[in-house]
Coordinates of C-alpha atoms and ligand atoms in Angstrom, one line a residue:
X672 CA 189.8 1.8 51.9
X673 CA 188.1 0.1 54.8
X674 CA 184.9 1.4 56.4
X675 CA 184.2 0.4 60.0
X676 CA 180.7 -0.7 61.0
X677 CA 179.6 -1.5 64.6
X678 CA 176.4 -3.0 65.8
X679 CA 174.8 -3.9 69.2
X680 CA 174.4 -7.6 68.6
X681 CA 176.3 -10.8 67.7
X682 CA 177.2 -11.7 64.1
X683 CA 174.4 -14.2 63.9
X684 CA 171.7 -12.0 65.4
X685 CA 169.4 -9.7 63.4
X686 CA 171.6 -6.6 63.4
X687 CA 174.6 -8.8 62.5
X688 CA 172.7 -10.4 59.6
X689 CA 171.8 -7.0 58.3
X690 CA 175.4 -5.8 58.6
X691 CA 176.8 -8.9 56.8
X692 CA 174.4 -8.3 54.0
X693 CA 175.3 -4.6 53.8
X694 CA 179.0 -5.6 53.7
X695 CA 178.4 -8.1 51.0
X696 CA 176.6 -5.6 48.8
X697 CA 179.1 -2.8 49.3
X698 CA 182.0 -5.1 48.6
X699 CA 180.4 -6.6 45.5
X700 CA 179.6 -3.1 44.1
X701 CA 182.5 -1.0 45.0
X702 CA 186.2 -1.1 45.9
X703 CA 185.5 -0.4 49.5
X704 CA 185.7 -3.0 52.3
X705 CA 183.6 -3.2 55.4
X706 CA 185.1 -4.3 58.7
X707 CA 182.3 -5.5 61.1
X708 CA 182.4 -4.9 64.9
X709 CA 179.8 -7.0 66.7
X710 CA 178.7 -6.3 70.3
X711 CA 181.4 -6.5 72.8
X712 CA 184.3 -5.6 70.5
X713 CA 184.2 -1.9 71.0
X714 CA 182.2 -1.4 74.2
X715 CA 178.5 -0.7 74.9
X716 CA 176.0 1.0 72.6
X717 CA 176.8 4.4 74.1
X718 CA 180.5 3.9 73.3
X719 CA 180.0 2.9 69.6
X720 CA 177.7 5.9 69.2
X721 CA 180.4 8.2 70.4
X722 CA 182.9 6.5 68.1
X723 CA 180.5 7.0 65.2
X724 CA 179.9 10.6 66.1
X725 CA 183.6 11.3 66.3
X726 CA 184.3 9.5 63.0
X727 CA 186.3 6.6 64.4
X728 CA 183.5 4.5 63.0
X729 CA 181.9 5.2 59.6
X730 CA 178.7 3.2 60.4
X731 CA 176.8 2.3 63.5
X732 CA 173.6 0.4 64.3
X733 CA 172.0 1.7 67.5
X734 CA 168.4 1.2 68.5
X735 CA 166.3 4.2 69.7
X736 CA 166.3 2.4 73.0
X737 CA 169.7 4.0 73.5
X738 CA 169.5 6.9 70.9
X739 CA 166.5 8.3 72.7
X740 CA 168.8 9.6 75.4
X741 CA 170.6 11.7 72.6
X742 CA 167.7 12.5 70.3
X743 CA 164.6 13.0 72.4
X744 CA 162.2 12.6 69.5
X745 CA 163.6 9.0 68.9
X746 CA 161.8 8.1 72.2
X747 CA 158.5 8.0 70.2
X748 CA 159.1 4.3 69.6
X749 CA 158.4 3.6 73.3
X750 CA 154.8 4.8 73.3
X751 CA 153.2 1.4 74.1
X752 CA 150.9 -0.2 71.5
X753 CA 151.9 2.4 68.8
X754 CA 153.5 -0.1 66.4
X755 CA 151.5 -3.0 65.0
X756 CA 152.8 -6.6 65.2
X757 CA 151.8 -7.6 61.6
X758 CA 155.1 -8.1 59.8
X759 CA 154.0 -6.9 56.4
X760 CA 152.4 -3.8 57.8
X761 CA 155.6 -3.1 59.8
X762 CA 157.8 -3.5 56.8
X763 CA 155.7 -1.2 54.7
X764 CA 155.6 1.3 57.5
X765 CA 159.4 1.4 58.0
X766 CA 160.0 1.5 54.3
X767 CA 157.6 4.3 53.4
X768 CA 157.3 6.3 56.7
X769 CA 157.6 10.1 56.1
X770 CA 158.5 10.5 59.8
X771 CA 161.4 8.1 59.5
X772 CA 162.6 9.1 56.0
X773 CA 162.1 12.8 56.1
X774 CA 161.5 14.1 59.7
X775 CA 164.1 12.1 61.6
X776 CA 167.2 12.6 59.3
X777 CA 167.6 16.3 60.2
X778 CA 167.4 15.5 63.9
X779 CA 170.1 12.8 63.5
X780 CA 172.1 15.2 61.4
X781 CA 172.2 17.7 64.3
X782 CA 174.1 14.9 66.2
X783 CA 176.6 14.4 63.3
X784 CA 174.8 11.3 62.0
X785 CA 173.3 10.4 58.6
X786 CA 170.3 8.3 59.3
X787 CA 170.3 5.5 56.6
X788 CA 167.4 3.3 57.7
X789 CA 165.3 2.0 60.5
X790 CA 164.0 -1.6 60.7
X791 CA 162.0 -3.8 63.0
X792 CA 163.6 -6.7 64.9
X793 CA 160.5 -8.4 66.3
X794 CA 157.8 -8.5 68.9
X795 CA 159.1 -7.4 72.3
X796 CA 158.3 -9.8 75.1
X797 CA 158.7 -9.6 78.9
X798 CA 160.8 -12.1 80.7
X799 CA 160.3 -12.3 84.4
X800 CA 161.0 -14.4 87.5
X801 CA 157.2 -14.6 88.4
X802 CA 154.3 -15.0 86.0
X803 CA 152.7 -11.8 84.6
X804 CA 149.0 -11.4 83.8
X805 CA 148.7 -7.7 84.5
X806 CA 150.4 -4.6 85.9
X807 CA 149.8 -5.8 89.5
X808 CA 152.3 -8.6 88.9
X809 CA 155.0 -6.0 88.0
X810 CA 154.6 -4.3 91.4
X811 CA 158.1 -4.2 93.1
X812 CA 159.6 -5.9 90.1
X813 CA 162.9 -4.4 89.2
X814 CA 162.6 -4.4 85.4
X815 CA 165.6 -3.7 83.2
X816 CA 165.0 -1.4 80.3
X817 CA 167.4 0.3 77.8
X818 CA 168.6 3.7 78.9
X819 CA 165.8 5.7 77.4
X820 CA 163.7 8.1 79.6
X821 CA 160.4 7.4 77.9
X822 CA 160.9 3.6 78.2
X823 CA 161.5 4.2 81.9
X824 CA 158.3 6.1 82.1
X825 CA 156.3 3.4 80.2
X826 CA 157.5 0.7 82.6
X827 CA 156.6 2.9 85.6
X828 CA 153.1 3.3 84.0
X829 CA 153.1 -0.6 83.7
X830 CA 153.5 -0.7 87.5
X831 CA 157.2 -1.9 87.5
X832 CA 160.3 -0.4 89.0
X833 CA 162.2 0.4 85.9
X834 CA 166.0 -0.1 86.0
X835 CA 167.9 1.3 83.0
X836 CA 171.0 -0.7 82.2
X837 CA 173.4 -1.1 79.2
X838 CA 173.0 -4.5 77.5
X839 CA 176.3 -6.0 78.8
X840 CA 175.0 -6.0 82.4
X841 CA 171.6 -7.7 81.8
X842 CA 172.4 -11.4 82.0
X843 CA 174.5 -11.0 85.2
X844 CA 171.9 -8.8 86.8
X845 CA 169.1 -11.4 86.0
X846 CA 171.4 -14.2 87.4
X847 CA 172.1 -12.4 90.6
X848 CA 168.6 -11.2 91.1
X849 CA 169.5 -7.5 91.0
X850 CA 166.7 -7.3 88.4
X851 CA 163.7 -9.7 88.0
X852 CA 162.6 -8.8 84.5
X853 CA 163.5 -7.4 81.1
X854 CA 162.1 -7.1 77.6
X855 CA 163.4 -8.2 74.2
X856 CA 162.4 -10.0 71.0
X857 CA 162.3 -13.8 71.1
X858 CA 165.3 -14.3 68.9
X859 CA 167.5 -12.3 71.4
X860 CA 166.1 -14.1 74.4
X861 CA 167.1 -17.3 72.7
X862 CA 170.4 -16.4 71.2
X863 CA 171.7 -14.7 74.4
X864 CA 170.4 -17.6 76.6
X865 CA 168.5 -15.2 78.7
X866 CA 165.9 -17.9 79.2
X867 CA 168.4 -19.6 81.5
X868 CA 168.0 -16.9 84.0
X869 CA 164.2 -16.3 83.7
X870 CA 161.2 -18.4 84.2
X871 CA 158.3 -16.7 82.4
X872 CA 157.9 -15.1 79.0
X873 CA 154.9 -12.9 78.5
X874 CA 153.6 -11.6 75.2
X875 CA 151.9 -8.3 76.0
X876 CA 152.1 -7.0 72.4
X877 CA 153.1 -3.6 73.5
X878 CA 156.0 -3.0 71.2
X879 CA 158.2 -4.2 68.3
X880 CA 161.9 -3.7 68.6
X881 CA 163.1 -0.9 66.3
X882 CA 166.7 -0.2 65.3
X883 CA 168.5 2.3 63.2
X884 CA 171.6 2.3 61.0
X885 CA 173.6 5.5 60.6
X886 CA 176.7 6.8 59.1
X887 CA 179.1 9.5 60.4
X888 CA 177.7 12.6 58.7
X889 CA 181.1 14.3 57.8
X890 CA 182.3 11.0 56.3
X891 CA 179.0 10.5 54.4
X892 CA 178.9 14.1 53.1
X893 CA 182.5 13.8 51.8
X894 CA 181.6 10.8 49.7
X895 CA 181.1 10.9 45.9
X896 CA 177.5 10.7 44.7
X897 CA 178.4 7.3 43.3
X898 CA 179.5 6.0 46.7
X899 CA 176.4 7.5 48.3
X900 CA 174.3 5.6 45.8
X901 CA 176.2 2.3 46.5
X902 CA 175.4 2.8 50.2
X903 CA 171.7 3.6 49.5
X904 CA 171.4 0.5 47.3
X905 CA 173.2 -1.7 49.9
X906 CA 170.9 -0.4 52.6
X907 CA 167.8 -1.2 50.5
X908 CA 169.0 -4.7 49.7
X909 CA 169.9 -5.3 53.4
X910 CA 166.4 -4.0 54.5
X911 CA 164.6 -6.4 52.2
X912 CA 166.9 -9.2 53.2
X913 CA 166.3 -8.6 57.0
X914 CA 162.6 -8.5 56.6
X915 CA 162.6 -11.8 54.8
X916 CA 165.2 -13.3 57.2
X917 CA 162.8 -12.6 60.1
X918 CA 159.8 -14.5 58.7
X919 CA 158.9 -17.1 61.2
X920 CA 161.9 -16.2 63.4
X921 CA 159.8 -15.4 66.5
X922 CA 158.0 -18.7 66.6
X923 CA 161.2 -20.7 65.8
X924 CA 163.0 -18.9 68.6
X925 CA 160.2 -19.7 71.1
X926 CA 160.3 -23.3 70.0
X927 CA 164.1 -23.5 70.7
X928 CA 163.6 -21.9 74.1
X929 CA 161.0 -24.4 75.0
X930 CA 163.3 -27.2 73.9
X931 CA 166.2 -25.9 75.9
X932 CA 164.1 -25.2 79.0
X933 CA 160.9 -27.1 79.1
X934 CA 159.9 -25.6 82.5
X935 CA 159.6 -22.1 81.0
X936 CA 156.1 -20.7 80.5
X937 CA 155.3 -18.7 77.4
X938 CA 152.0 -16.8 77.8
X939 CA 150.2 -14.6 75.3
X940 CA 148.0 -12.3 77.2
X941 CA 144.3 -12.0 76.1
X942 CA 142.9 -8.7 74.9
X943 CA 141.2 -8.4 78.3
X944 CA 144.5 -9.0 80.1
X945 CA 146.3 -6.5 77.8
X946 CA 143.8 -3.8 78.4
X947 CA 145.3 -2.3 81.6
X948 CA 148.7 -2.1 79.8
X949 CA 147.0 -0.5 76.8
X950 CA 145.3 2.0 79.1
X951 CA 148.7 3.5 80.0
X952 CA 149.4 4.5 76.4
X953 CA 147.7 7.9 76.6
X954 CA 149.7 9.0 79.6
X955 CA 153.0 7.8 78.1
X956 CA 152.2 9.6 74.9
X957 CA 151.5 12.7 76.9
X958 CA 154.9 12.3 78.6
X959 CA 156.5 11.9 75.2
X960 CA 155.1 15.2 74.1
X961 CA 156.7 16.8 77.2
X962 CA 160.1 15.2 77.0
X963 CA 160.3 14.3 73.3
X964 CA 162.0 17.5 72.1
X965 CA 160.8 20.4 70.0
X966 CA 159.4 18.2 67.2
X967 CA 157.7 15.6 69.4
X968 CA 154.2 16.6 68.3
X969 CA 155.1 16.7 64.6
X970 CA 156.9 13.3 64.8
X971 CA 154.0 11.7 66.7
X972 CA 151.3 13.0 64.3
X973 CA 153.3 12.0 61.2
X974 CA 154.2 8.6 62.6
X975 CA 150.5 7.9 63.3
X976 CA 149.6 9.0 59.7
X977 CA 152.3 6.8 58.3
X978 CA 151.0 3.8 60.4
X979 CA 147.5 4.3 59.1
X980 CA 148.8 4.5 55.5
X981 CA 150.7 1.2 56.1
X982 CA 147.6 -0.4 57.5
X983 CA 145.6 0.6 54.5
X984 CA 148.2 -0.6 51.9
Ligands
LIG1036 O1 168.2 -5.1 75.1 C1 169.2 -4.6 74.5 O2 169.9 -3.7 75.0 C2 169.5 -5.1 73.1 N1 168.4 -5.8 72.5 C3 168.5 -6.0 71.2 C4 167.4 -6.9 70.6 N2 169.4 -5.6 70.4 C5 170.5 -4.7 70.9 C6 170.2 -4.1 72.3 O3 171.4 -3.7 72.8

């Protein structure tokens, strides 16, 4: 039989690479086939999530940037400066985190989803029409964010006018000036050609893009143990593959952007310049505890403990 798997990016972007590896592993180790649906083939992220919840899709990749609207605890990934940028530390965190591997799955299960894995997609950078050296430069800037209430709050705390939009509307909104800024990892700014409609890239170090792969829970629960093991092994293989695939990707992508558009500025803020952004973290964390669902505190505490363990390993 054929299992359908949708993701929020193109085939050659990070989620697509992960999905292709997953497909390859499943097809090599079972009689099942995987049919891949990249972004744009089945609608926006909110649409593919509905399709996965209703069982039209067996698998879906959706980032907490969108899932946070459905599972309030998943908004935790938008507390600024919570995640480190060190790639090894991040990989170890995502692989071993008790919050991700034990606390989140029951919350996803309540929404009809079997959480299979979460993985990082790279340092998030701001792209804007005007240069940014601090929160003052975001004043009056309509800044597109994913449709996640805590991400909206964090950009409000950064001094911007947050504008939640689905991904499909972002390029056009930048082009027409409806928005003047957005955030994403470098590979995505490059592959989607967002650099064409933006003049400044700013590295504030406030986040690393997290995504999650899920299965429809009824489908998953109905599988044989053998099939569940094939899936778990394929996820593990794809996780290791995607961590490896991303080595050097950020810098390579920035180089490609500079080549394609020499006039663009790419600025890494100093620790001093980052400080006012970092100073918002406590208030955003407080907001998370208010809007992050019943388990917000438990998730936040466990996540911090997991991050410390990853830093020590
Ligand atoms: O900004 C977004 O909406 C998109 N960014 C990435 C890196 N992946 C998918 C997501 O939809």
